[in-house]
Amino acid sequence: MAAMNLIDMLRAVQSQGMGLLEAVHRMPKTELTALGLAGSTAGRWLRLADVFFGPTRRRRAQADAVAAARVRELNRAVDNAEARAHARRSLKGGKNTDARGCRTFTVTGPERVIAATLAAIEKAARRLRRDNPRLSYEQAMFDALLAGHGQPQEKLTPHVVIGLPDWATLLRDDGDESVFALTDGTTITGAELVSRLMDDFHLVGLYDPCTGPINLYGSRRQSNAKQSALLAAEAILCDWPGCTTAADQAQDHHIAAWRAGGHTNIRNLAKLCRKHNGDNDDDPNAPPRNGRVEREGGDVVHHGPDGVTRRNTHPIKNLSARALAARR
Ligand SMILES: [Zn+2]
């Protein structure tokens, strides 16, 4: 019985950040570190506590933020939160015509379902806008919904990242296949290497921590989709410094321009969002305007017009296949 209470307490502490911040607000940092918190963590908690509970001129906004966070925490802490959210699903409105002759309805549902539905509609809307650039984003979303593109795609394809083992080095690319030299003097294809290491996955990417992505193996061999999936897992975000556009929404950029003879080879590709793909100085010999991305070692870097080399250092990049492979 006592053990259960302790577990409940632990769960309560972990799911009630706001309560915790309110409790530590105005506590001396030394008191927190005496409880076993690292100094940097204690500092972060106190700074956050000050944001939510400290003095401010915008007290209404601060109170609203605290209230919103608390409701969200309570929802998350409920055991069957997902089932309860599903029970609140609804489609409302659509009965009143406004002055411009339009009607509006709202759709409410669990966050994952709504996000997946919107993602499916958005994908179709992007295609519609490519064909007709005069469509606004909202118009294209409407057209895509009416065209029946609201079916959420729930299937996720696992993309497993395995580091290249010490006993294999890349020998050459042979068409769609990569050939590796083994330390015993024999060679092996990438597909054989992967089947030796793995069993039954759909997409398996091979990365070398020094030279970057090597190849992707899976049930499909469509080279563009496969390169794109490998690049997305490698990059997670657009490779331009400071950009937060997700790789899934970015374009496959040719580092050495296609026009200049650059190949559609994974080592000549980087993920750049539409804007930064346009900004990139594709001609390395022209006077620099916005700088350009290059591959250096296994990494994609940006050479700025000021001659400084930068990377996109967003923390989520630490979860990219590139970072995971390099950490081995
Ligand atoms: Zn970008």
Short mmCIF file of C-alpha atoms and ligand atoms in Angstrom, two decimals:
data_model
loop_
_atom_site.label_atom_id
_atom_site.label_comp_id
_atom_site.label_asym_id
_atom_site.label_seq_id
_atom_site.Cartn_x
_atom_site.Cartn_y
_atom_site.Cartn_z
CA MET A 1 0.00 0.00 0.00
CA ALA A 2 2.77 2.42 0.97
CA ALA A 3 4.67 1.56 -2.20
CA MET A 4 1.64 2.37 -4.33
CA ASN A 5 1.41 5.78 -2.70
CA LEU A 6 5.02 6.51 -3.52
CA ILE A 7 4.46 5.53 -7.16
CA ASP A 8 1.38 7.74 -7.27
CA MET A 9 3.42 10.59 -5.85
CA LEU A 10 6.13 10.07 -8.43
CA ARG A 11 3.52 10.05 -11.19
CA ALA A 12 1.94 13.20 -9.78
CA VAL A 13 5.27 15.02 -9.67
CA GLN A 14 6.14 13.97 -13.21
CA SER A 15 2.82 15.03 -14.67
CA GLN A 16 2.33 18.29 -12.80
CA GLY A 17 5.12 20.58 -13.92
CA MET A 18 3.13 23.70 -13.13
CA GLY A 19 2.53 22.65 -9.52
CA LEU A 20 6.20 21.84 -9.21
CA LEU A 21 7.23 25.23 -10.60
CA GLU A 22 4.85 27.00 -8.25
CA ALA A 23 6.30 25.06 -5.31
CA VAL A 24 9.92 25.88 -6.15
CA HIS A 25 9.22 29.53 -7.01
CA ARG A 26 11.25 31.75 -4.63
CA MET A 27 13.07 28.73 -3.17
CA PRO A 28 16.80 29.40 -2.81
CA LYS A 29 18.78 27.51 -5.43
CA THR A 30 20.91 25.92 -2.69
CA GLU A 31 17.80 24.28 -1.26
CA LEU A 32 17.07 22.67 -4.62
CA THR A 33 20.62 21.43 -5.13
CA ALA A 34 20.53 20.03 -1.59
CA LEU A 35 17.60 17.87 -2.79
CA GLY A 36 19.94 16.36 -5.35
CA LEU A 37 19.14 18.48 -8.40
CA ALA A 38 22.05 19.45 -10.64
CA GLY A 39 22.86 23.17 -10.41
CA SER A 40 22.01 23.75 -14.09
CA THR A 41 18.65 21.99 -13.67
CA ALA A 42 17.82 23.96 -10.53
CA GLY A 43 18.68 27.17 -12.38
CA ARG A 44 16.42 26.21 -15.28
CA TRP A 45 13.52 25.36 -12.97
CA LEU A 46 13.85 28.68 -11.14
CA ARG A 47 14.00 30.67 -14.38
CA LEU A 48 10.87 28.87 -15.62
CA ALA A 49 9.13 29.38 -12.27
CA ASP A 50 9.87 33.08 -12.58
CA VAL A 51 8.32 33.19 -16.06
CA PHE A 52 5.08 31.58 -14.87
CA PHE A 53 4.85 32.88 -11.29
CA GLY A 54 7.22 35.85 -11.08
CA PRO A 55 6.26 39.54 -11.22
CA THR A 56 4.99 40.73 -14.61
CA ARG A 57 2.96 43.58 -16.07
CA ARG A 58 1.01 41.10 -18.19
CA ARG A 59 -0.63 39.25 -15.32
CA ARG A 60 -3.68 38.19 -17.31
CA ALA A 61 -1.54 36.51 -20.01
CA GLN A 62 0.59 34.83 -17.34
CA ALA A 63 -2.49 33.47 -15.53
CA ASP A 64 -3.97 32.21 -18.83
CA ALA A 65 -0.71 30.41 -19.66
CA VAL A 66 -0.61 28.71 -16.27
CA ALA A 67 -4.28 27.69 -16.52
CA ALA A 68 -3.84 26.28 -20.05
CA ALA A 69 -0.77 24.30 -19.03
CA ARG A 70 -2.57 22.87 -15.98
CA VAL A 71 -5.57 21.68 -18.01
CA ARG A 72 -3.22 20.02 -20.48
CA GLU A 73 -1.27 18.35 -17.68
CA LEU A 74 -4.45 17.03 -16.08
CA ASN A 75 -5.58 15.61 -19.40
CA ARG A 76 -2.24 13.94 -19.94
CA ALA A 77 -2.22 12.48 -16.42
CA VAL A 78 -5.52 10.66 -16.90
CA ASP A 79 -4.94 6.96 -17.60
CA ASN A 80 -7.26 6.64 -20.59
CA ALA A 81 -6.57 10.14 -21.94
CA GLU A 82 -6.65 8.92 -25.52
CA ALA A 83 -10.01 7.14 -25.17
CA ARG A 84 -11.49 10.18 -23.46
CA ALA A 85 -10.26 12.48 -26.21
CA HIS A 86 -11.81 10.11 -28.74
CA ALA A 87 -15.13 10.27 -26.87
CA ARG A 88 -15.13 14.06 -27.39
CA ARG A 89 -14.94 13.74 -31.19
CA SER A 90 -17.42 15.97 -32.95
CA LEU A 91 -18.34 17.87 -36.07
CA LYS A 92 -20.36 20.97 -35.29
CA GLY A 93 -21.85 23.98 -37.01
CA GLY A 94 -22.61 24.36 -40.71
CA LYS A 95 -26.15 25.64 -40.06
CA ASN A 96 -25.69 29.40 -40.33
CA THR A 97 -24.96 31.33 -43.51
CA ASP A 98 -22.80 34.44 -43.02
CA ALA A 99 -23.04 37.78 -44.87
CA ARG A 100 -20.74 36.49 -47.64
CA GLY A 101 -22.86 33.42 -48.25
CA CYS A 102 -20.52 30.96 -46.52
CA ARG A 103 -21.04 28.34 -43.83
CA THR A 104 -18.44 27.03 -41.38
CA PHE A 105 -18.13 23.81 -39.45
CA THR A 106 -15.54 22.74 -36.90
CA VAL A 107 -14.12 19.25 -36.44
CA THR A 108 -12.78 18.18 -33.04
CA GLY A 109 -10.92 14.97 -32.26
CA PRO A 110 -7.85 13.44 -30.59
CA GLU A 111 -4.71 15.40 -31.51
CA ARG A 112 -3.06 12.49 -33.31
CA VAL A 113 -6.11 11.88 -35.52
CA ILE A 114 -6.51 15.56 -36.38
CA ALA A 115 -2.78 15.93 -37.10
CA ALA A 116 -2.77 12.83 -39.35
CA THR A 117 -5.91 13.99 -41.15
CA LEU A 118 -4.52 17.46 -41.77
CA ALA A 119 -1.21 15.98 -42.94
CA ALA A 120 -3.05 13.89 -45.55
CA ILE A 121 -5.05 16.90 -46.75
CA GLU A 122 -1.92 19.07 -46.75
CA LYS A 123 -0.06 16.59 -48.93
CA ALA A 124 -2.80 16.71 -51.56
CA ALA A 125 -3.09 20.50 -51.20
CA ARG A 126 0.62 20.92 -51.98
CA ARG A 127 0.10 19.01 -55.23
CA LEU A 128 -2.90 21.19 -56.12
CA ARG A 129 -0.87 24.36 -55.51
CA ARG A 130 1.98 23.08 -57.63
CA ASP A 131 -0.48 22.72 -60.51
CA ASN A 132 -2.19 26.02 -59.79
CA PRO A 133 0.09 28.49 -57.94
CA ARG A 134 -2.75 31.03 -57.69
CA LEU A 135 -4.55 28.85 -55.12
CA SER A 136 -4.10 30.11 -51.55
CA TYR A 137 -3.08 27.58 -48.90
CA GLU A 138 -6.58 27.63 -47.38
CA GLN A 139 -8.29 27.24 -50.77
CA ALA A 140 -6.08 24.29 -51.67
CA MET A 141 -6.80 22.66 -48.27
CA PHE A 142 -10.55 23.03 -48.92
CA ASP A 143 -10.28 21.58 -52.44
CA ALA A 144 -8.16 18.67 -51.21
CA LEU A 145 -10.66 17.88 -48.43
CA LEU A 146 -13.59 17.87 -50.86
CA ALA A 147 -11.61 15.70 -53.25
CA GLY A 148 -11.58 13.07 -50.48
CA HIS A 149 -8.00 13.39 -49.26
CA GLY A 150 -8.82 13.47 -45.54
CA GLN A 151 -8.01 9.82 -44.92
CA PRO A 152 -5.32 9.79 -42.21
CA GLN A 153 -2.40 7.59 -43.11
CA GLU A 154 -1.85 5.71 -39.89
CA LYS A 155 0.74 3.33 -41.19
CA LEU A 156 4.23 4.21 -40.05
CA THR A 157 7.25 2.73 -41.77
CA PRO A 158 10.05 1.99 -39.33
CA HIS A 159 13.33 3.33 -40.63
CA VAL A 160 16.10 1.56 -38.77
CA VAL A 161 19.52 3.14 -38.59
CA ILE A 162 22.49 0.83 -38.21
CA GLY A 163 26.07 2.02 -38.07
CA LEU A 164 28.50 0.55 -40.54
CA PRO A 165 30.34 -2.24 -38.65
CA ASP A 166 34.09 -1.91 -38.13
CA TRP A 167 34.75 -4.96 -40.28
CA ALA A 168 33.27 -3.44 -43.45
CA THR A 169 34.33 -0.42 -45.50
CA LEU A 170 32.65 1.00 -48.58
CA LEU A 171 34.48 -0.17 -51.70
CA ARG A 172 32.34 1.26 -54.49
CA ASP A 173 28.84 2.13 -55.63
CA ASP A 174 27.65 -0.32 -58.23
CA GLY A 175 24.49 1.08 -59.82
CA ASP A 176 21.80 0.93 -57.16
CA GLU A 177 23.93 -1.25 -54.90
CA SER A 178 26.89 -0.56 -52.61
CA VAL A 179 29.79 -3.01 -52.35
CA PHE A 180 31.81 -3.34 -49.14
CA ALA A 181 35.25 -4.74 -48.47
CA LEU A 182 35.45 -6.94 -45.39
CA THR A 183 38.48 -7.24 -43.14
CA ASP A 184 38.86 -10.91 -44.19
CA GLY A 185 39.56 -9.77 -47.76
CA THR A 186 36.17 -10.70 -49.23
CA THR A 187 33.46 -8.37 -50.51
CA ILE A 188 29.78 -8.21 -49.68
CA THR A 189 26.88 -6.20 -51.08
CA GLY A 190 24.97 -3.78 -48.91
CA ALA A 191 21.83 -5.94 -49.12
CA GLU A 192 23.78 -8.97 -47.89
CA LEU A 193 25.38 -6.90 -45.16
CA VAL A 194 22.01 -5.65 -43.96
CA SER A 195 20.42 -9.10 -44.08
CA ARG A 196 23.32 -10.39 -42.02
CA LEU A 197 22.78 -7.66 -39.40
CA MET A 198 19.03 -7.34 -39.46
CA ASP A 199 16.02 -9.52 -39.90
CA ASP A 200 12.73 -8.17 -41.07
CA PHE A 201 12.44 -4.42 -41.47
CA HIS A 202 11.04 -2.36 -44.26
CA LEU A 203 13.64 0.33 -44.69
CA VAL A 204 17.17 0.03 -43.42
CA GLY A 205 19.58 2.92 -43.90
CA LEU A 206 23.33 2.48 -43.82
CA TYR A 207 25.41 5.37 -42.54
CA ASP A 208 29.11 5.78 -42.16
CA PRO A 209 30.03 8.25 -39.39
CA CYS A 210 32.79 9.72 -41.59
CA THR A 211 31.25 9.91 -45.04
CA GLY A 212 27.55 10.00 -44.24
CA PRO A 213 24.63 8.11 -45.81
CA ILE A 214 25.54 5.14 -47.97
CA ASN A 215 22.41 3.39 -49.10
CA LEU A 216 18.92 2.35 -48.12
CA TYR A 217 17.48 -1.15 -48.34
CA GLY A 218 13.88 -2.14 -48.20
CA SER A 219 10.95 -3.83 -49.83
CA ARG A 220 10.70 -1.03 -52.40
CA ARG A 221 13.54 -0.06 -54.68
CA GLN A 222 12.13 3.18 -56.06
CA SER A 223 15.28 5.17 -56.05
CA ASN A 224 13.82 8.63 -55.49
CA ALA A 225 11.50 7.73 -52.62
CA LYS A 226 14.30 5.76 -51.07
CA GLN A 227 16.88 8.52 -51.35
CA SER A 228 14.37 10.98 -49.99
CA ALA A 229 13.54 8.77 -46.99
CA LEU A 230 17.21 8.26 -46.23
CA LEU A 231 17.94 11.97 -46.48
CA ALA A 232 14.98 12.86 -44.27
CA ALA A 233 16.14 10.46 -41.55
CA GLU A 234 19.63 11.78 -41.93
CA ALA A 235 18.72 15.43 -41.66
CA ILE A 236 15.40 15.63 -39.66
CA LEU A 237 15.35 19.38 -40.43
CA CYS A 238 16.35 21.57 -43.38
CA ASP A 239 20.17 21.72 -43.35
CA TRP A 240 20.33 25.53 -43.53
CA PRO A 241 21.61 27.06 -40.25
CA GLY A 242 18.77 28.27 -38.05
CA CYS A 243 15.98 26.70 -40.13
CA THR A 244 13.26 24.67 -38.38
CA THR A 245 11.41 23.31 -41.44
CA ALA A 246 10.97 19.52 -41.11
CA ALA A 247 12.90 17.40 -43.60
CA ASP A 248 9.62 15.77 -44.63
CA GLN A 249 8.51 19.12 -45.98
CA ALA A 250 11.87 19.96 -47.52
CA GLN A 251 13.25 19.33 -51.00
CA ASP A 252 16.10 17.12 -52.14
CA HIS A 253 18.77 19.63 -53.09
CA HIS A 254 21.61 18.73 -55.49
CA ILE A 255 24.83 19.98 -53.89
CA ALA A 256 26.69 19.93 -57.21
CA ALA A 257 23.95 21.30 -59.48
CA TRP A 258 22.28 18.84 -61.84
CA ARG A 259 22.98 21.28 -64.70
CA ALA A 260 26.68 21.24 -63.83
CA GLY A 261 26.78 17.43 -63.99
CA GLY A 262 25.93 16.68 -60.35
CA HIS A 263 24.49 13.20 -59.85
CA THR A 264 21.30 12.19 -58.07
CA ASN A 265 23.50 10.26 -55.70
CA ILE A 266 22.78 10.32 -52.00
CA ARG A 267 26.17 11.90 -51.29
CA ASN A 268 25.31 14.77 -53.63
CA LEU A 269 21.96 15.47 -51.96
CA ALA A 270 20.95 17.54 -48.92
CA LYS A 271 17.57 18.47 -47.45
CA LEU A 272 16.67 22.13 -47.93
CA CYS A 273 13.27 23.72 -47.50
CA ARG A 274 11.76 25.48 -50.49
CA LYS A 275 13.03 28.90 -49.37
CA HIS A 276 16.61 27.84 -48.67
CA ASN A 277 16.80 25.69 -51.78
CA GLY A 278 16.02 28.93 -53.62
CA ASP A 279 18.49 30.96 -51.53
CA ASN A 280 21.38 28.54 -52.01
CA ASP A 281 24.16 29.78 -54.32
CA ASP A 282 24.14 26.85 -56.75
CA ASP A 283 27.18 28.05 -58.71
CA PRO A 284 30.25 27.76 -56.45
CA ASN A 285 32.25 30.00 -58.80
CA ALA A 286 29.80 32.91 -58.90
CA PRO A 287 30.19 35.75 -56.36
CA PRO A 288 28.55 34.51 -53.11
CA ARG A 289 25.18 35.99 -52.16
CA ASN A 290 23.58 33.71 -49.54
CA GLY A 291 26.22 31.01 -49.29
CA ARG A 292 25.84 27.34 -50.19
CA VAL A 293 25.64 23.94 -48.53
CA GLU A 294 28.32 21.29 -49.00
CA ARG A 295 28.98 17.86 -47.58
CA GLU A 296 32.04 17.72 -45.34
CA GLY A 297 32.84 14.34 -43.86
CA GLY A 298 29.45 12.87 -43.02
CA ASP A 299 27.91 16.25 -42.31
CA VAL A 300 26.13 18.92 -44.35
CA VAL A 301 27.59 22.39 -43.67
CA HIS A 302 26.77 25.88 -44.89
CA HIS A 303 29.57 28.07 -46.25
CA GLY A 304 28.32 31.61 -45.67
CA PRO A 305 29.04 34.54 -47.98
CA ASP A 306 31.23 35.87 -45.12
CA GLY A 307 33.47 32.81 -45.45
CA VAL A 308 32.28 31.29 -42.16
CA THR A 309 31.21 27.61 -42.05
CA ARG A 310 28.06 26.93 -40.03
CA ARG A 311 25.77 24.00 -39.30
CA ASN A 312 22.11 23.84 -38.41
CA THR A 313 22.62 23.32 -34.66
CA HIS A 314 18.94 22.94 -33.69
CA PRO A 315 18.84 20.48 -30.73
CA ILE A 316 16.45 18.13 -32.56
CA LYS A 317 19.27 17.48 -35.05
CA ASN A 318 20.82 15.39 -32.25
CA LEU A 319 18.15 12.79 -33.06
CA SER A 320 19.04 12.65 -36.75
CA ALA A 321 20.54 9.51 -38.20
CA ARG A 322 23.65 11.58 -38.96
CA ALA A 323 24.11 12.43 -35.27
CA LEU A 324 23.20 8.92 -34.10
CA ALA A 325 25.71 7.30 -36.47
CA ALA A 326 28.44 9.76 -35.45
CA ARG A 327 27.86 9.03 -31.75
CA ARG A 328 28.84 5.38 -32.02
ZN ZN B 1 15.25 25.97 -44.52
#
